[in-house]
Amino acid sequence: SQQGEEDPQALSIQEGENATMNCSYKTSINNLQWYRQNSGRGLVHLILIRSNEREKHSGRLRVTLDTSKKSSSLLITASRAADTASYFCATDDITGTASKLTFGTGTRLQVTL
Amino acid sequence: DTEVTQTPKHLVMGMTNKKSLKCEQHMGHRAMYWYKQKAKKPPELMFVYSYEKLSINESVPSRFSPECPNSSLLNLHLHALQPEDSALYLCASSQVLAGDYGYTFGSGTRLTVV
């Protein structure tokens, strides 16, 4: 079953604008990760935020995590056409000796020139 | 080497065929995963191997049979599939319990069952 719900489902912005995607999840987590997927191919890991962290930055990416609200957001600043992709949040849960990554529904981002 | 390599990239098979998907990594990761992704949907976990042992099976039908021959290789054996099994199959690897580094995904095998 899916752990996270993301909104918006789709987002269209112009190059240079900021893009914000939100993710909500249902149960306690070890960490939360964000991934990008281009054209239905492999996923690329963008950033990981641990359950005891509230904010993290990596280049043009800023991620926040609110464990009390079970929600996270991904901000992409100064977007580029190359940022056009689907973005997924994923919650990492440890079950015994294995880690289990469960994906949210995803946001399709379109960045136009 | 920071890649997960999946072969083949595309596969078309009949419902009576037997085929295998292959996945290889040389990052020293001891956890490997199979995910299934339908069009416009998120990836769904199928299997988790930890230290070459099957740790999680997400109630996947027996027509999908995983195998982990060694710490670098992961196979998915397919037999008597149905058209609804057509999807993108993604392999991933990570450190056990993932830590701070996330998962590395392959580019996937696009499977069509006819």
PDB file of C-alpha atoms in Angstrom:
ATOM      1  CA  SER A   1       0.000   0.000   0.000  1.00  0.00           C
ATOM      2  CA  GLN A   2       1.167   3.534  -0.637  1.00  0.00           C
ATOM      3  CA  GLN A   3       2.611   5.386   2.295  1.00  0.00           C
ATOM      4  CA  GLY A   4       2.523   8.937   0.990  1.00  0.00           C
ATOM      5  CA  GLU A   5       0.186  11.230  -0.795  1.00  0.00           C
ATOM      6  CA  GLU A   6       1.678  14.092  -2.761  1.00  0.00           C
ATOM      7  CA  ASP A   7       0.211  17.306  -3.980  1.00  0.00           C
ATOM      8  CA  PRO A   8      -0.120  18.772  -6.407  1.00  0.00           C
ATOM      9  CA  GLN A   9      -0.397  15.804  -8.771  1.00  0.00           C
ATOM     10  CA  ALA A  10       0.870  18.053 -11.547  1.00  0.00           C
ATOM     11  CA  LEU A  11       2.622  21.417 -11.566  1.00  0.00           C
ATOM     12  CA  SER A  12       3.485  23.631 -14.501  1.00  0.00           C
ATOM     13  CA  ILE A  13       5.796  26.619 -14.029  1.00  0.00           C
ATOM     14  CA  GLN A  14       8.089  28.805 -16.065  1.00  0.00           C
ATOM     15  CA  GLU A  15      11.837  28.618 -15.976  1.00  0.00           C
ATOM     16  CA  GLY A  16      13.278  30.626 -13.105  1.00  0.00           C
ATOM     17  CA  GLU A  17      10.263  30.165 -10.852  1.00  0.00           C
ATOM     18  CA  ASN A  18      10.274  28.069  -7.695  1.00  0.00           C
ATOM     19  CA  ALA A  19       8.442  24.747  -7.451  1.00  0.00           C
ATOM     20  CA  THR A  20       7.034  23.377  -4.207  1.00  0.00           C
ATOM     21  CA  MET A  21       5.750  19.838  -3.750  1.00  0.00           C
ATOM     22  CA  ASN A  22       4.156  18.465  -0.625  1.00  0.00           C
ATOM     23  CA  CYS A  23       4.063  14.957   0.772  1.00  0.00           C
ATOM     24  CA  SER A  24       2.021  13.465   3.587  1.00  0.00           C
ATOM     25  CA  TYR A  25       2.564  10.064   5.107  1.00  0.00           C
ATOM     26  CA  LYS A  26       0.756   7.843   7.564  1.00  0.00           C
ATOM     27  CA  THR A  27       3.076   6.044   9.983  1.00  0.00           C
ATOM     28  CA  SER A  28       6.325   6.658  11.848  1.00  0.00           C
ATOM     29  CA  ILE A  29       9.433   6.703   9.682  1.00  0.00           C
ATOM     30  CA  ASN A  30      13.190   6.285   9.899  1.00  0.00           C
ATOM     31  CA  ASN A  31      13.817   8.860   7.217  1.00  0.00           C
ATOM     32  CA  LEU A  32      12.123  10.440   4.211  1.00  0.00           C
ATOM     33  CA  GLN A  33      13.687  10.655   0.782  1.00  0.00           C
ATOM     34  CA  TRP A  34      12.922  12.460  -2.461  1.00  0.00           C
ATOM     35  CA  TYR A  35      13.519  10.984  -5.905  1.00  0.00           C
ATOM     36  CA  ARG A  36      13.259  12.258  -9.480  1.00  0.00           C
ATOM     37  CA  GLN A  37      12.188  10.140 -12.431  1.00  0.00           C
ATOM     38  CA  ASN A  38      12.555  11.193 -16.045  1.00  0.00           C
ATOM     39  CA  SER A  39      10.292   9.704 -18.714  1.00  0.00           C
ATOM     40  CA  GLY A  40       9.412   6.550 -16.782  1.00  0.00           C
ATOM     41  CA  ARG A  41      12.982   5.352 -16.400  1.00  0.00           C
ATOM     42  CA  GLY A  42      15.118   4.879 -13.296  1.00  0.00           C
ATOM     43  CA  LEU A  43      14.745   6.970 -10.176  1.00  0.00           C
ATOM     44  CA  VAL A  44      17.484   9.301  -9.036  1.00  0.00           C
ATOM     45  CA  HIS A  45      17.976   9.937  -5.341  1.00  0.00           C
ATOM     46  CA  LEU A  46      17.854  13.669  -4.604  1.00  0.00           C
ATOM     47  CA  ILE A  47      17.962  14.152  -0.859  1.00  0.00           C
ATOM     48  CA  LEU A  48      17.340  12.339   2.423  1.00  0.00           C
ATOM     49  CA  ILE A  49      16.108  13.858   5.655  1.00  0.00           C
ATOM     50  CA  ARG A  50      16.194  11.920   8.878  1.00  0.00           C
ATOM     51  CA  SER A  51      13.277  11.804  11.285  1.00  0.00           C
ATOM     52  CA  ASN A  52      15.116  13.996  13.816  1.00  0.00           C
ATOM     53  CA  GLU A  53      15.891  16.714  11.241  1.00  0.00           C
ATOM     54  CA  ARG A  54      13.574  19.564  10.293  1.00  0.00           C
ATOM     55  CA  GLU A  55      15.228  21.076   7.234  1.00  0.00           C
ATOM     56  CA  LYS A  56      17.938  20.155   4.781  1.00  0.00           C
ATOM     57  CA  HIS A  57      19.488  21.838   1.749  1.00  0.00           C
ATOM     58  CA  SER A  58      21.305  20.489  -1.272  1.00  0.00           C
ATOM     59  CA  GLY A  59      22.104  22.909  -4.073  1.00  0.00           C
ATOM     60  CA  ARG A  60      18.781  24.294  -5.353  1.00  0.00           C
ATOM     61  CA  LEU A  61      16.802  21.824  -3.241  1.00  0.00           C
ATOM     62  CA  ARG A  62      15.315  22.494   0.175  1.00  0.00           C
ATOM     63  CA  VAL A  63      13.449  19.824   2.073  1.00  0.00           C
ATOM     64  CA  THR A  64      11.452  20.237   5.255  1.00  0.00           C
ATOM     65  CA  LEU A  65      10.044  17.568   7.510  1.00  0.00           C
ATOM     66  CA  ASP A  66       7.332  17.952  10.135  1.00  0.00           C
ATOM     67  CA  THR A  67       6.949  14.640  11.946  1.00  0.00           C
ATOM     68  CA  SER A  68       4.100  15.957  14.120  1.00  0.00           C
ATOM     69  CA  LYS A  69       2.059  16.582  10.967  1.00  0.00           C
ATOM     70  CA  LYS A  70       3.576  13.641   9.106  1.00  0.00           C
ATOM     71  CA  SER A  71       4.399  15.871   6.176  1.00  0.00           C
ATOM     72  CA  SER A  72       7.348  16.991   4.076  1.00  0.00           C
ATOM     73  CA  SER A  73       7.904  19.514   1.335  1.00  0.00           C
ATOM     74  CA  LEU A  74      10.424  19.788  -1.484  1.00  0.00           C
ATOM     75  CA  LEU A  75      11.305  23.215  -2.836  1.00  0.00           C
ATOM     76  CA  ILE A  76      13.229  23.557  -6.085  1.00  0.00           C
ATOM     77  CA  THR A  77      14.474  27.108  -6.528  1.00  0.00           C
ATOM     78  CA  ALA A  78      15.193  28.850  -9.834  1.00  0.00           C
ATOM     79  CA  SER A  79      13.803  25.950 -11.836  1.00  0.00           C
ATOM     80  CA  ARG A  80      15.213  24.937 -15.227  1.00  0.00           C
ATOM     81  CA  ALA A  81      13.695  23.096 -18.163  1.00  0.00           C
ATOM     82  CA  ALA A  82      15.917  20.135 -17.226  1.00  0.00           C
ATOM     83  CA  ASP A  83      14.003  19.856 -13.923  1.00  0.00           C
ATOM     84  CA  THR A  84      10.971  18.606 -15.868  1.00  0.00           C
ATOM     85  CA  ALA A  85      10.296  15.161 -14.380  1.00  0.00           C
ATOM     86  CA  SER A  86       8.167  13.282 -11.872  1.00  0.00           C
ATOM     87  CA  TYR A  87       9.122  13.725  -8.242  1.00  0.00           C
ATOM     88  CA  PHE A  88       8.373  11.161  -5.561  1.00  0.00           C
ATOM     89  CA  CYS A  89       8.686  11.282  -1.812  1.00  0.00           C
ATOM     90  CA  ALA A  90       9.482   7.965  -0.195  1.00  0.00           C
ATOM     91  CA  THR A  91       9.430   6.903   3.421  1.00  0.00           C
ATOM     92  CA  ASP A  92      12.031   4.523   4.719  1.00  0.00           C
ATOM     93  CA  ASP A  93      10.858   2.070   7.344  1.00  0.00           C
ATOM     94  CA  ILE A  94      13.012  -0.533   9.014  1.00  0.00           C
ATOM     95  CA  THR A  95      11.448  -3.985   9.351  1.00  0.00           C
ATOM     96  CA  GLY A  96      13.687  -6.396  11.208  1.00  0.00           C
ATOM     97  CA  THR A  97      16.994  -6.441   9.345  1.00  0.00           C
ATOM     98  CA  ALA A  98      15.623  -4.915   6.158  1.00  0.00           C
ATOM     99  CA  SER A  99      14.853  -1.417   5.013  1.00  0.00           C
ATOM    100  CA  LYS A 100      11.619  -0.843   3.127  1.00  0.00           C
ATOM    101  CA  LEU A 101      11.130   2.208   0.908  1.00  0.00           C
ATOM    102  CA  THR A 102       7.532   3.122   0.123  1.00  0.00           C
ATOM    103  CA  PHE A 103       6.734   5.779  -2.462  1.00  0.00           C
ATOM    104  CA  GLY A 104       4.150   8.500  -2.537  1.00  0.00           C
ATOM    105  CA  THR A 105       1.873   9.159  -5.474  1.00  0.00           C
ATOM    106  CA  GLY A 106       4.242  11.622  -7.142  1.00  0.00           C
ATOM    107  CA  THR A 107       4.133  15.118  -8.629  1.00  0.00           C
ATOM    108  CA  ARG A 108       4.659  15.671 -12.345  1.00  0.00           C
ATOM    109  CA  LEU A 109       6.598  18.896 -12.827  1.00  0.00           C
ATOM    110  CA  GLN A 110       6.691  20.684 -16.165  1.00  0.00           C
ATOM    111  CA  VAL A 111       9.097  23.605 -16.514  1.00  0.00           C
ATOM    112  CA  THR A 112       8.611  25.673 -19.644  1.00  0.00           C
ATOM    113  CA  LEU A 113      10.957  28.191 -21.232  1.00  0.00           C
TER     114      LEU A 113
ATOM    115  CA  ASP B   1      31.264   2.167  -9.913  1.00  0.00           C
ATOM    116  CA  THR B   2      28.070   3.844  -8.634  1.00  0.00           C
ATOM    117  CA  GLU B   3      25.567   2.222 -10.957  1.00  0.00           C
ATOM    118  CA  VAL B   4      22.931  -0.453 -10.915  1.00  0.00           C
ATOM    119  CA  THR B   5      22.793  -2.203 -14.282  1.00  0.00           C
ATOM    120  CA  GLN B   6      19.627  -3.911 -15.445  1.00  0.00           C
ATOM    121  CA  THR B   7      19.261  -6.181 -18.464  1.00  0.00           C
ATOM    122  CA  PRO B   8      17.470  -6.371 -20.766  1.00  0.00           C
ATOM    123  CA  LYS B   9      16.127  -2.827 -21.180  1.00  0.00           C
ATOM    124  CA  HIS B  10      13.056  -4.074 -23.035  1.00  0.00           C
ATOM    125  CA  LEU B  11      11.428  -7.513 -23.032  1.00  0.00           C
ATOM    126  CA  VAL B  12       8.384  -8.839 -24.842  1.00  0.00           C
ATOM    127  CA  MET B  13       7.226 -12.286 -23.765  1.00  0.00           C
ATOM    128  CA  GLY B  14       4.279 -14.559 -24.314  1.00  0.00           C
ATOM    129  CA  MET B  15       2.169 -15.843 -21.467  1.00  0.00           C
ATOM    130  CA  THR B  16       3.738 -19.308 -21.724  1.00  0.00           C
ATOM    131  CA  ASN B  17       7.332 -18.105 -21.840  1.00  0.00           C
ATOM    132  CA  LYS B  18       9.986 -18.242 -19.136  1.00  0.00           C
ATOM    133  CA  LYS B  19      12.349 -15.316 -18.949  1.00  0.00           C
ATOM    134  CA  SER B  20      14.654 -13.678 -16.422  1.00  0.00           C
ATOM    135  CA  LEU B  21      15.478 -10.097 -15.541  1.00  0.00           C
ATOM    136  CA  LYS B  22      18.983  -9.396 -14.301  1.00  0.00           C
ATOM    137  CA  CYS B  23      20.387  -6.731 -12.009  1.00  0.00           C
ATOM    138  CA  GLU B  24      24.019  -6.100 -11.054  1.00  0.00           C
ATOM    139  CA  GLN B  25      25.779  -3.647  -8.746  1.00  0.00           C
ATOM    140  CA  HIS B  26      29.376  -3.276  -7.595  1.00  0.00           C
ATOM    141  CA  MET B  27      28.955  -0.709  -4.845  1.00  0.00           C
ATOM    142  CA  GLY B  28      29.274  -3.229  -2.034  1.00  0.00           C
ATOM    143  CA  HIS B  29      25.612  -2.803  -1.143  1.00  0.00           C
ATOM    144  CA  ARG B  30      24.229  -5.760   0.767  1.00  0.00           C
ATOM    145  CA  ALA B  31      20.538  -4.930   0.253  1.00  0.00           C
ATOM    146  CA  MET B  32      18.828  -5.286  -3.123  1.00  0.00           C
ATOM    147  CA  TYR B  33      15.246  -4.701  -4.180  1.00  0.00           C
ATOM    148  CA  TRP B  34      12.760  -5.338  -6.949  1.00  0.00           C
ATOM    149  CA  TYR B  35      10.041  -2.783  -7.652  1.00  0.00           C
ATOM    150  CA  LYS B  36       7.202  -2.839 -10.175  1.00  0.00           C
ATOM    151  CA  GLN B  37       5.904   0.392 -11.702  1.00  0.00           C
ATOM    152  CA  LYS B  38       2.807   0.774 -13.840  1.00  0.00           C
ATOM    153  CA  ALA B  39       2.367   3.812 -16.074  1.00  0.00           C
ATOM    154  CA  LYS B  40       1.743   7.073 -14.184  1.00  0.00           C
ATOM    155  CA  LYS B  41       1.927   5.258 -10.832  1.00  0.00           C
ATOM    156  CA  PRO B  42       4.612   5.151  -8.144  1.00  0.00           C
ATOM    157  CA  PRO B  43       6.947   2.164  -7.842  1.00  0.00           C
ATOM    158  CA  GLU B  44       5.608  -0.670  -5.679  1.00  0.00           C
ATOM    159  CA  LEU B  45       7.930  -2.876  -3.664  1.00  0.00           C
ATOM    160  CA  MET B  46       8.009  -6.554  -4.601  1.00  0.00           C
ATOM    161  CA  PHE B  47      11.007  -8.125  -2.841  1.00  0.00           C
ATOM    162  CA  VAL B  48      13.841  -7.167  -0.508  1.00  0.00           C
ATOM    163  CA  TYR B  49      17.082  -9.133  -0.157  1.00  0.00           C
ATOM    164  CA  SER B  50      19.334  -8.406   2.786  1.00  0.00           C
ATOM    165  CA  TYR B  51      22.731 -10.148   2.940  1.00  0.00           C
ATOM    166  CA  GLU B  52      21.614 -12.354   0.041  1.00  0.00           C
ATOM    167  CA  LYS B  53      18.596 -13.639   1.956  1.00  0.00           C
ATOM    168  CA  LEU B  54      14.994 -12.853   1.099  1.00  0.00           C
ATOM    169  CA  SER B  55      13.783 -10.514   3.835  1.00  0.00           C
ATOM    170  CA  ILE B  56      10.535  -9.134   2.466  1.00  0.00           C
ATOM    171  CA  ASN B  57       8.060 -10.553  -0.040  1.00  0.00           C
ATOM    172  CA  GLU B  58       5.139  -8.196  -0.549  1.00  0.00           C
ATOM    173  CA  SER B  59       2.687 -11.015  -1.305  1.00  0.00           C
ATOM    174  CA  VAL B  60       3.904 -11.241  -4.883  1.00  0.00           C
ATOM    175  CA  PRO B  61       2.356 -14.031  -7.030  1.00  0.00           C
ATOM    176  CA  SER B  62       4.536 -17.114  -7.421  1.00  0.00           C
ATOM    177  CA  ARG B  63       4.877 -16.526 -11.149  1.00  0.00           C
ATOM    178  CA  PHE B  64       7.562 -14.035 -10.067  1.00  0.00           C
ATOM    179  CA  SER B  65      10.539 -15.807  -8.504  1.00  0.00           C
ATOM    180  CA  PRO B  66      13.494 -13.781  -7.173  1.00  0.00           C
ATOM    181  CA  GLU B  67      17.013 -15.087  -6.767  1.00  0.00           C
ATOM    182  CA  CYS B  68      20.130 -13.545  -5.272  1.00  0.00           C
ATOM    183  CA  PRO B  69      23.096 -15.721  -6.343  1.00  0.00           C
ATOM    184  CA  ASN B  70      25.688 -13.451  -4.706  1.00  0.00           C
ATOM    185  CA  SER B  71      26.056 -10.007  -3.178  1.00  0.00           C
ATOM    186  CA  SER B  72      26.326  -8.300  -6.586  1.00  0.00           C
ATOM    187  CA  LEU B  73      23.574 -10.006  -8.543  1.00  0.00           C
ATOM    188  CA  LEU B  74      19.805 -10.124  -8.328  1.00  0.00           C
ATOM    189  CA  ASN B  75      17.557 -11.985 -10.732  1.00  0.00           C
ATOM    190  CA  LEU B  76      13.818 -12.052 -11.238  1.00  0.00           C
ATOM    191  CA  HIS B  77      12.554 -15.184 -12.940  1.00  0.00           C
ATOM    192  CA  LEU B  78       9.276 -14.855 -14.815  1.00  0.00           C
ATOM    193  CA  HIS B  79       6.935 -17.667 -15.746  1.00  0.00           C
ATOM    194  CA  ALA B  80       3.346 -17.815 -16.990  1.00  0.00           C
ATOM    195  CA  LEU B  81       2.839 -14.072 -16.701  1.00  0.00           C
ATOM    196  CA  GLN B  82      -0.387 -12.273 -17.467  1.00  0.00           C
ATOM    197  CA  PRO B  83      -0.852  -9.171 -19.649  1.00  0.00           C
ATOM    198  CA  GLU B  84      -1.520  -7.123 -16.495  1.00  0.00           C
ATOM    199  CA  ASP B  85       2.059  -7.891 -15.405  1.00  0.00           C
ATOM    200  CA  SER B  86       3.278  -5.579 -18.156  1.00  0.00           C
ATOM    201  CA  ALA B  87       5.170  -2.794 -16.372  1.00  0.00           C
ATOM    202  CA  LEU B  88       8.549  -1.226 -15.724  1.00  0.00           C
ATOM    203  CA  TYR B  89      10.563  -3.435 -13.355  1.00  0.00           C
ATOM    204  CA  LEU B  90      13.125  -1.544 -11.330  1.00  0.00           C
ATOM    205  CA  CYS B  91      16.026  -2.943  -9.373  1.00  0.00           C
ATOM    206  CA  ALA B  92      17.657  -0.968  -6.575  1.00  0.00           C
ATOM    207  CA  SER B  93      20.431  -1.435  -4.070  1.00  0.00           C
ATOM    208  CA  SER B  94      21.439   0.220  -0.829  1.00  0.00           C
ATOM    209  CA  GLN B  95      23.423  -0.267   2.288  1.00  0.00           C
ATOM    210  CA  VAL B  96      21.530  -2.500   4.690  1.00  0.00           C
ATOM    211  CA  LEU B  97      19.140  -0.274   6.629  1.00  0.00           C
ATOM    212  CA  ALA B  98      19.946   2.420   4.020  1.00  0.00           C
ATOM    213  CA  GLY B  99      21.470   4.873   6.478  1.00  0.00           C
ATOM    214  CA  ASP B 100      21.938   8.378   5.112  1.00  0.00           C
ATOM    215  CA  TYR B 101      22.675   7.467   1.539  1.00  0.00           C
ATOM    216  CA  GLY B 102      19.421   6.517  -0.101  1.00  0.00           C
ATOM    217  CA  TYR B 103      18.887   3.877  -2.720  1.00  0.00           C
ATOM    218  CA  THR B 104      20.493   3.547  -6.147  1.00  0.00           C
ATOM    219  CA  PHE B 105      18.091   2.500  -8.882  1.00  0.00           C
ATOM    220  CA  GLY B 106      18.736   0.923 -12.247  1.00  0.00           C
ATOM    221  CA  SER B 107      17.123   2.230 -15.426  1.00  0.00           C
ATOM    222  CA  GLY B 108      14.598  -0.581 -15.410  1.00  0.00           C
ATOM    223  CA  THR B 109      13.340  -3.303 -17.723  1.00  0.00           C
ATOM    224  CA  ARG B 110      10.190  -2.447 -19.627  1.00  0.00           C
ATOM    225  CA  LEU B 111       8.246  -5.709 -19.821  1.00  0.00           C
ATOM    226  CA  THR B 112       5.375  -6.356 -22.182  1.00  0.00           C
ATOM    227  CA  VAL B 113       3.390  -9.580 -21.832  1.00  0.00           C
ATOM    228  CA  VAL B 114       1.452 -10.556 -24.948  1.00  0.00           C
TER     229      VAL B 114
END
